[in-house]
Amino acid sequence: TKLILLDSLLQEMMMLILLMYFVSLSAGSDVDSDGDVRLRLDHSLDLGLTWQTRGSVSVARSRSQNSILNQEDLSSDSYEKMKDLCSANGIYLVKLVGEGGGGELQSYVSACSLIESGMAESLVVHVDWRGNVVAINLSARTEDDSYKAREPEKFDTKVTVQNMESGPTPDTAAFIQKMEEEKARKMNGETKDNKSFFAKYWMYIVPVCIFMVINSAAGPENGR
């Protein structure tokens, strides 16, 4: 009888922990934070030795995938440096810098590819479920022939916000129902199970632990 009561107590504690965790998780992931994340856009024409401000990118903290890009055209001198970079088979570097200079994210593209595309580029901004920018990816756009008529010293930038997709979550309702049924059977003396609590419910506990570890590892990082 004492073992049955102890097992029942452990089941109730596990149920309470699971409910508290998933309630807090859903509350944090469903609420859209107000405001935008404003980042400074810098670029380098000498493989990162020096950096110049190119403009700014604002990304909405909500899951609306909205973004605002403000940037200047390349000067004649900068475009000549870009061509020199291409001649050396170099790469064109960009980075997003957080407000106050805290944290930065870098990406790059072949200088030749960017020039050949008519300065048409795609900047993908990856955002986690908290609304924090966690990575960027720059690439040249050559999807059509219209780029050949573009002004060579003017960037044609397409900004895309990529939200992090939520992974599958354990079926807590089925888990709770199973424990309630098991508890009722034990209290009525219908079954005798000598297995430990973990041995009986490992298929529910392990996914929860893995999900918590992954979620903790994907914590807010404004730079790397």
PDB file of C-alpha atoms in Angstrom, residues 20-214:
ATOM      1  CA  MET A  20       3.747  24.104 -15.290  1.00  0.00           C
ATOM      2  CA  TYR A  21       6.500  23.736 -17.895  1.00  0.00           C
ATOM      3  CA  PHE A  22       4.242  23.592 -20.938  1.00  0.00           C
ATOM      4  CA  VAL A  23       2.002  26.395 -19.688  1.00  0.00           C
ATOM      5  CA  SER A  24       5.039  28.667 -19.304  1.00  0.00           C
ATOM      6  CA  LEU A  25       6.415  27.533 -22.668  1.00  0.00           C
ATOM      7  CA  SER A  26       3.194  28.216 -24.532  1.00  0.00           C
ATOM      8  CA  ALA A  27       2.795  31.576 -22.815  1.00  0.00           C
ATOM      9  CA  GLY A  28       6.271  32.587 -23.930  1.00  0.00           C
ATOM     10  CA  SER A  29       5.930  31.396 -27.510  1.00  0.00           C
ATOM     11  CA  ASP A  30       2.435  32.656 -28.345  1.00  0.00           C
ATOM     12  CA  VAL A  31       2.827  36.243 -27.210  1.00  0.00           C
ATOM     13  CA  ASP A  32       4.254  38.589 -29.825  1.00  0.00           C
ATOM     14  CA  SER A  33       6.569  41.226 -28.402  1.00  0.00           C
ATOM     15  CA  ASP A  34       6.021  44.775 -29.583  1.00  0.00           C
ATOM     16  CA  GLY A  35       8.652  46.866 -31.300  1.00  0.00           C
ATOM     17  CA  ASP A  36      11.401  46.245 -33.823  1.00  0.00           C
ATOM     18  CA  VAL A  37      14.976  45.065 -33.652  1.00  0.00           C
ATOM     19  CA  ARG A  38      17.126  47.758 -35.256  1.00  0.00           C
ATOM     20  CA  LEU A  39      20.515  46.626 -36.573  1.00  0.00           C
ATOM     21  CA  ARG A  40      23.309  48.543 -38.274  1.00  0.00           C
ATOM     22  CA  LEU A  41      24.393  47.144 -41.635  1.00  0.00           C
ATOM     23  CA  ASP A  42      28.156  47.331 -42.224  1.00  0.00           C
ATOM     24  CA  HIS A  43      30.261  46.028 -45.104  1.00  0.00           C
ATOM     25  CA  SER A  44      33.922  45.414 -45.812  1.00  0.00           C
ATOM     26  CA  LEU A  45      35.754  45.709 -49.122  1.00  0.00           C
ATOM     27  CA  ASP A  46      39.105  44.498 -47.788  1.00  0.00           C
ATOM     28  CA  LEU A  47      38.300  41.078 -46.302  1.00  0.00           C
ATOM     29  CA  GLY A  48      37.344  42.455 -42.907  1.00  0.00           C
ATOM     30  CA  LEU A  49      40.341  44.711 -42.268  1.00  0.00           C
ATOM     31  CA  THR A  50      38.097  47.774 -42.192  1.00  0.00           C
ATOM     32  CA  TRP A  51      34.331  48.217 -42.036  1.00  0.00           C
ATOM     33  CA  GLN A  52      32.045  50.995 -43.294  1.00  0.00           C
ATOM     34  CA  THR A  53      28.427  51.660 -42.446  1.00  0.00           C
ATOM     35  CA  ARG A  54      26.204  50.764 -45.366  1.00  0.00           C
ATOM     36  CA  GLY A  55      22.761  51.285 -43.810  1.00  0.00           C
ATOM     37  CA  SER A  56      20.372  49.754 -41.304  1.00  0.00           C
ATOM     38  CA  VAL A  57      17.865  46.899 -41.065  1.00  0.00           C
ATOM     39  CA  SER A  58      14.805  46.862 -38.799  1.00  0.00           C
ATOM     40  CA  VAL A  59      13.115  43.528 -38.117  1.00  0.00           C
ATOM     41  CA  ALA A  60       9.740  43.174 -36.378  1.00  0.00           C
ATOM     42  CA  ARG A  61       9.802  41.150 -33.144  1.00  0.00           C
ATOM     43  CA  SER A  62       6.425  39.667 -34.035  1.00  0.00           C
ATOM     44  CA  ARG A  63       6.084  36.758 -36.462  1.00  0.00           C
ATOM     45  CA  SER A  64       4.848  39.097 -39.202  1.00  0.00           C
ATOM     46  CA  GLN A  65       8.202  38.772 -41.063  1.00  0.00           C
ATOM     47  CA  ASN A  66       8.210  42.516 -41.714  1.00  0.00           C
ATOM     48  CA  SER A  67      11.509  44.287 -42.295  1.00  0.00           C
ATOM     49  CA  ILE A  68      12.706  47.762 -43.263  1.00  0.00           C
ATOM     50  CA  LEU A  69      15.991  48.359 -45.086  1.00  0.00           C
ATOM     51  CA  ASN A  70      17.687  51.733 -45.380  1.00  0.00           C
ATOM     52  CA  GLN A  71      20.973  51.910 -47.273  1.00  0.00           C
ATOM     53  CA  GLU A  72      23.187  54.110 -49.402  1.00  0.00           C
ATOM     54  CA  ASP A  73      24.479  53.428 -52.895  1.00  0.00           C
ATOM     55  CA  LEU A  74      28.092  52.506 -53.442  1.00  0.00           C
ATOM     56  CA  SER A  75      30.429  55.379 -54.191  1.00  0.00           C
ATOM     57  CA  SER A  76      32.571  55.229 -57.318  1.00  0.00           C
ATOM     58  CA  ASP A  77      35.647  54.510 -55.217  1.00  0.00           C
ATOM     59  CA  SER A  78      33.879  51.709 -53.345  1.00  0.00           C
ATOM     60  CA  TYR A  79      32.684  50.122 -56.577  1.00  0.00           C
ATOM     61  CA  GLU A  80      36.261  50.160 -57.904  1.00  0.00           C
ATOM     62  CA  LYS A  81      37.368  48.414 -54.701  1.00  0.00           C
ATOM     63  CA  MET A  82      34.624  45.846 -55.284  1.00  0.00           C
ATOM     64  CA  LYS A  83      36.001  45.162 -58.760  1.00  0.00           C
ATOM     65  CA  ASP A  84      39.528  44.873 -57.351  1.00  0.00           C
ATOM     66  CA  LEU A  85      38.172  42.401 -54.822  1.00  0.00           C
ATOM     67  CA  CYS A  86      36.645  40.400 -57.654  1.00  0.00           C
ATOM     68  CA  SER A  87      39.935  40.403 -59.565  1.00  0.00           C
ATOM     69  CA  ALA A  88      41.567  38.821 -56.520  1.00  0.00           C
ATOM     70  CA  ASN A  89      38.747  36.245 -56.221  1.00  0.00           C
ATOM     71  CA  GLY A  90      37.887  37.793 -52.878  1.00  0.00           C
ATOM     72  CA  ILE A  91      34.673  37.813 -50.889  1.00  0.00           C
ATOM     73  CA  TYR A  92      32.405  40.709 -49.979  1.00  0.00           C
ATOM     74  CA  LEU A  93      31.605  40.795 -46.257  1.00  0.00           C
ATOM     75  CA  VAL A  94      28.578  42.208 -44.464  1.00  0.00           C
ATOM     76  CA  LYS A  95      27.563  42.219 -40.835  1.00  0.00           C
ATOM     77  CA  LEU A  96      24.595  43.274 -38.733  1.00  0.00           C
ATOM     78  CA  VAL A  97      25.489  45.013 -35.492  1.00  0.00           C
ATOM     79  CA  GLY A  98      23.077  45.326 -32.574  1.00  0.00           C
ATOM     80  CA  GLU A  99      22.122  48.584 -30.911  1.00  0.00           C
ATOM     81  CA  GLY A 100      24.956  50.070 -28.904  1.00  0.00           C
ATOM     82  CA  GLY A 101      27.439  47.863 -30.766  1.00  0.00           C
ATOM     83  CA  GLY A 102      26.440  44.790 -28.779  1.00  0.00           C
ATOM     84  CA  GLY A 103      26.763  41.589 -30.770  1.00  0.00           C
ATOM     85  CA  GLU A 104      27.247  41.131 -34.496  1.00  0.00           C
ATOM     86  CA  LEU A 105      26.398  38.577 -37.172  1.00  0.00           C
ATOM     87  CA  GLN A 106      28.434  38.176 -40.356  1.00  0.00           C
ATOM     88  CA  SER A 107      27.916  36.700 -43.792  1.00  0.00           C
ATOM     89  CA  TYR A 108      29.625  36.924 -47.176  1.00  0.00           C
ATOM     90  CA  VAL A 109      29.246  36.422 -50.889  1.00  0.00           C
ATOM     91  CA  SER A 110      31.683  36.194 -53.791  1.00  0.00           C
ATOM     92  CA  ALA A 111      32.526  39.697 -55.003  1.00  0.00           C
ATOM     93  CA  CYS A 112      32.428  38.480 -58.607  1.00  0.00           C
ATOM     94  CA  SER A 113      28.998  36.890 -58.159  1.00  0.00           C
ATOM     95  CA  LEU A 114      27.630  40.125 -56.734  1.00  0.00           C
ATOM     96  CA  ILE A 115      29.027  42.232 -59.579  1.00  0.00           C
ATOM     97  CA  GLU A 116      27.797  39.783 -62.213  1.00  0.00           C
ATOM     98  CA  SER A 117      24.303  39.931 -60.695  1.00  0.00           C
ATOM     99  CA  GLY A 118      24.200  43.703 -61.137  1.00  0.00           C
ATOM    100  CA  MET A 119      24.556  44.197 -57.340  1.00  0.00           C
ATOM    101  CA  ALA A 120      21.346  42.207 -56.788  1.00  0.00           C
ATOM    102  CA  GLU A 121      21.512  40.349 -53.504  1.00  0.00           C
ATOM    103  CA  SER A 122      19.354  38.433 -51.045  1.00  0.00           C
ATOM    104  CA  LEU A 123      19.776  38.911 -47.298  1.00  0.00           C
ATOM    105  CA  VAL A 124      18.023  36.286 -45.171  1.00  0.00           C
ATOM    106  CA  VAL A 125      17.633  37.219 -41.504  1.00  0.00           C
ATOM    107  CA  HIS A 126      16.983  34.257 -39.224  1.00  0.00           C
ATOM    108  CA  VAL A 127      14.926  35.049 -36.116  1.00  0.00           C
ATOM    109  CA  ASP A 128      14.182  32.786 -33.138  1.00  0.00           C
ATOM    110  CA  TRP A 129      10.780  32.471 -31.443  1.00  0.00           C
ATOM    111  CA  ARG A 130      11.706  35.266 -29.007  1.00  0.00           C
ATOM    112  CA  GLY A 131      12.184  37.728 -31.857  1.00  0.00           C
ATOM    113  CA  ASN A 132      15.989  37.814 -31.610  1.00  0.00           C
ATOM    114  CA  VAL A 133      18.137  37.760 -34.752  1.00  0.00           C
ATOM    115  CA  VAL A 134      20.363  34.674 -34.547  1.00  0.00           C
ATOM    116  CA  ALA A 135      21.936  34.412 -38.023  1.00  0.00           C
ATOM    117  CA  ILE A 136      22.117  36.055 -41.451  1.00  0.00           C
ATOM    118  CA  ASN A 137      22.847  34.722 -44.942  1.00  0.00           C
ATOM    119  CA  LEU A 138      23.886  36.828 -47.933  1.00  0.00           C
ATOM    120  CA  SER A 139      23.743  35.578 -51.528  1.00  0.00           C
ATOM    121  CA  ALA A 140      23.708  37.017 -55.065  1.00  0.00           C
ATOM    122  CA  ARG A 141      20.445  37.006 -57.031  1.00  0.00           C
ATOM    123  CA  THR A 142      20.576  36.012 -60.696  1.00  0.00           C
ATOM    124  CA  GLU A 143      17.096  34.600 -61.127  1.00  0.00           C
ATOM    125  CA  ASP A 144      16.339  36.599 -64.291  1.00  0.00           C
ATOM    126  CA  ASP A 145      18.033  38.675 -66.989  1.00  0.00           C
ATOM    127  CA  SER A 146      16.659  42.011 -65.802  1.00  0.00           C
ATOM    128  CA  TYR A 147      19.646  42.486 -63.509  1.00  0.00           C
ATOM    129  CA  LYS A 148      21.817  43.270 -66.546  1.00  0.00           C
ATOM    130  CA  ALA A 149      20.067  46.633 -66.913  1.00  0.00           C
ATOM    131  CA  ARG A 150      20.514  47.693 -63.294  1.00  0.00           C
ATOM    132  CA  GLU A 151      22.753  50.534 -62.202  1.00  0.00           C
ATOM    133  CA  PRO A 152      26.079  48.906 -61.294  1.00  0.00           C
ATOM    134  CA  GLU A 153      26.680  51.082 -58.218  1.00  0.00           C
ATOM    135  CA  LYS A 154      23.231  50.651 -56.710  1.00  0.00           C
ATOM    136  CA  PHE A 155      22.389  47.719 -54.448  1.00  0.00           C
ATOM    137  CA  ASP A 156      19.198  45.813 -55.203  1.00  0.00           C
ATOM    138  CA  THR A 157      18.647  44.071 -51.887  1.00  0.00           C
ATOM    139  CA  LYS A 158      15.841  41.688 -51.025  1.00  0.00           C
ATOM    140  CA  VAL A 159      15.500  41.136 -47.256  1.00  0.00           C
ATOM    141  CA  THR A 160      13.706  38.005 -46.065  1.00  0.00           C
ATOM    142  CA  VAL A 161      12.910  37.273 -42.426  1.00  0.00           C
ATOM    143  CA  GLN A 162      12.983  33.561 -41.617  1.00  0.00           C
ATOM    144  CA  ASN A 163      11.274  32.630 -38.357  1.00  0.00           C
ATOM    145  CA  MET A 164      12.387  29.605 -36.410  1.00  0.00           C
ATOM    146  CA  GLU A 165       9.818  26.828 -36.625  1.00  0.00           C
ATOM    147  CA  SER A 166       8.654  25.169 -33.436  1.00  0.00           C
ATOM    148  CA  GLY A 167       9.497  21.493 -33.138  1.00  0.00           C
ATOM    149  CA  PRO A 168       7.074  18.738 -32.125  1.00  0.00           C
ATOM    150  CA  THR A 169       6.022  18.686 -28.471  1.00  0.00           C
ATOM    151  CA  PRO A 170       5.147  15.633 -26.349  1.00  0.00           C
ATOM    152  CA  ASP A 171       1.487  14.631 -26.103  1.00  0.00           C
ATOM    153  CA  THR A 172       0.913  15.722 -22.504  1.00  0.00           C
ATOM    154  CA  ALA A 173      -2.829  15.000 -22.599  1.00  0.00           C
ATOM    155  CA  ALA A 174      -2.259  11.324 -23.423  1.00  0.00           C
ATOM    156  CA  PHE A 175       0.481  11.119 -20.799  1.00  0.00           C
ATOM    157  CA  ILE A 176      -1.738  12.551 -18.055  1.00  0.00           C
ATOM    158  CA  GLN A 177      -4.638  10.309 -19.046  1.00  0.00           C
ATOM    159  CA  LYS A 178      -2.392   7.226 -18.962  1.00  0.00           C
ATOM    160  CA  MET A 179      -1.120   8.088 -15.473  1.00  0.00           C
ATOM    161  CA  GLU A 180      -4.638   8.718 -14.179  1.00  0.00           C
ATOM    162  CA  GLU A 181      -5.808   5.357 -15.516  1.00  0.00           C
ATOM    163  CA  GLU A 182      -2.771   3.608 -14.028  1.00  0.00           C
ATOM    164  CA  LYS A 183      -3.379   5.285 -10.684  1.00  0.00           C
ATOM    165  CA  ALA A 184      -7.032   4.230 -10.667  1.00  0.00           C
ATOM    166  CA  ARG A 185      -6.139   0.599 -11.452  1.00  0.00           C
ATOM    167  CA  LYS A 186      -3.567   0.477  -8.667  1.00  0.00           C
ATOM    168  CA  MET A 187      -5.913   1.994  -6.130  1.00  0.00           C
ATOM    169  CA  ASN A 188      -8.513  -0.642  -7.046  1.00  0.00           C
ATOM    170  CA  GLY A 189      -5.946  -3.438  -6.828  1.00  0.00           C
ATOM    171  CA  GLU A 190      -6.510  -4.448 -10.424  1.00  0.00           C
ATOM    172  CA  THR A 191      -2.838  -4.624 -11.297  1.00  0.00           C
ATOM    173  CA  LYS A 192       0.527  -5.106  -9.702  1.00  0.00           C
ATOM    174  CA  ASP A 193       3.436  -3.511 -11.494  1.00  0.00           C
ATOM    175  CA  ASN A 194       6.892  -3.766  -9.987  1.00  0.00           C
ATOM    176  CA  LYS A 195       8.472  -1.516 -12.589  1.00  0.00           C
ATOM    177  CA  SER A 196      10.023   1.755 -11.454  1.00  0.00           C
ATOM    178  CA  PHE A 197       8.350   5.037 -12.339  1.00  0.00           C
ATOM    179  CA  PHE A 198      11.041   5.871 -14.926  1.00  0.00           C
ATOM    180  CA  ALA A 199      10.851   2.385 -16.478  1.00  0.00           C
ATOM    181  CA  LYS A 200       7.117   2.802 -17.012  1.00  0.00           C
ATOM    182  CA  TYR A 201       7.101   6.358 -18.309  1.00  0.00           C
ATOM    183  CA  TRP A 202      10.505   6.801 -19.930  1.00  0.00           C
ATOM    184  CA  MET A 203       8.928   7.265 -23.374  1.00  0.00           C
ATOM    185  CA  TYR A 204       7.276  10.421 -22.046  1.00  0.00           C
ATOM    186  CA  ILE A 205      10.054  11.694 -19.792  1.00  0.00           C
ATOM    187  CA  VAL A 206      12.913  11.399 -22.295  1.00  0.00           C
ATOM    188  CA  PRO A 207      11.246  13.512 -25.059  1.00  0.00           C
ATOM    189  CA  VAL A 208      10.459  16.206 -22.490  1.00  0.00           C
ATOM    190  CA  CYS A 209      14.080  16.283 -21.309  1.00  0.00           C
ATOM    191  CA  ILE A 210      15.388  16.421 -24.886  1.00  0.00           C
ATOM    192  CA  PHE A 211      12.944  19.209 -25.749  1.00  0.00           C
ATOM    193  CA  MET A 212      14.050  21.217 -22.676  1.00  0.00           C
ATOM    194  CA  VAL A 213      17.737  20.808 -23.561  1.00  0.00           C
ATOM    195  CA  ILE A 214      17.170  21.934 -27.171  1.00  0.00           C
TER     196      ILE A 214
END
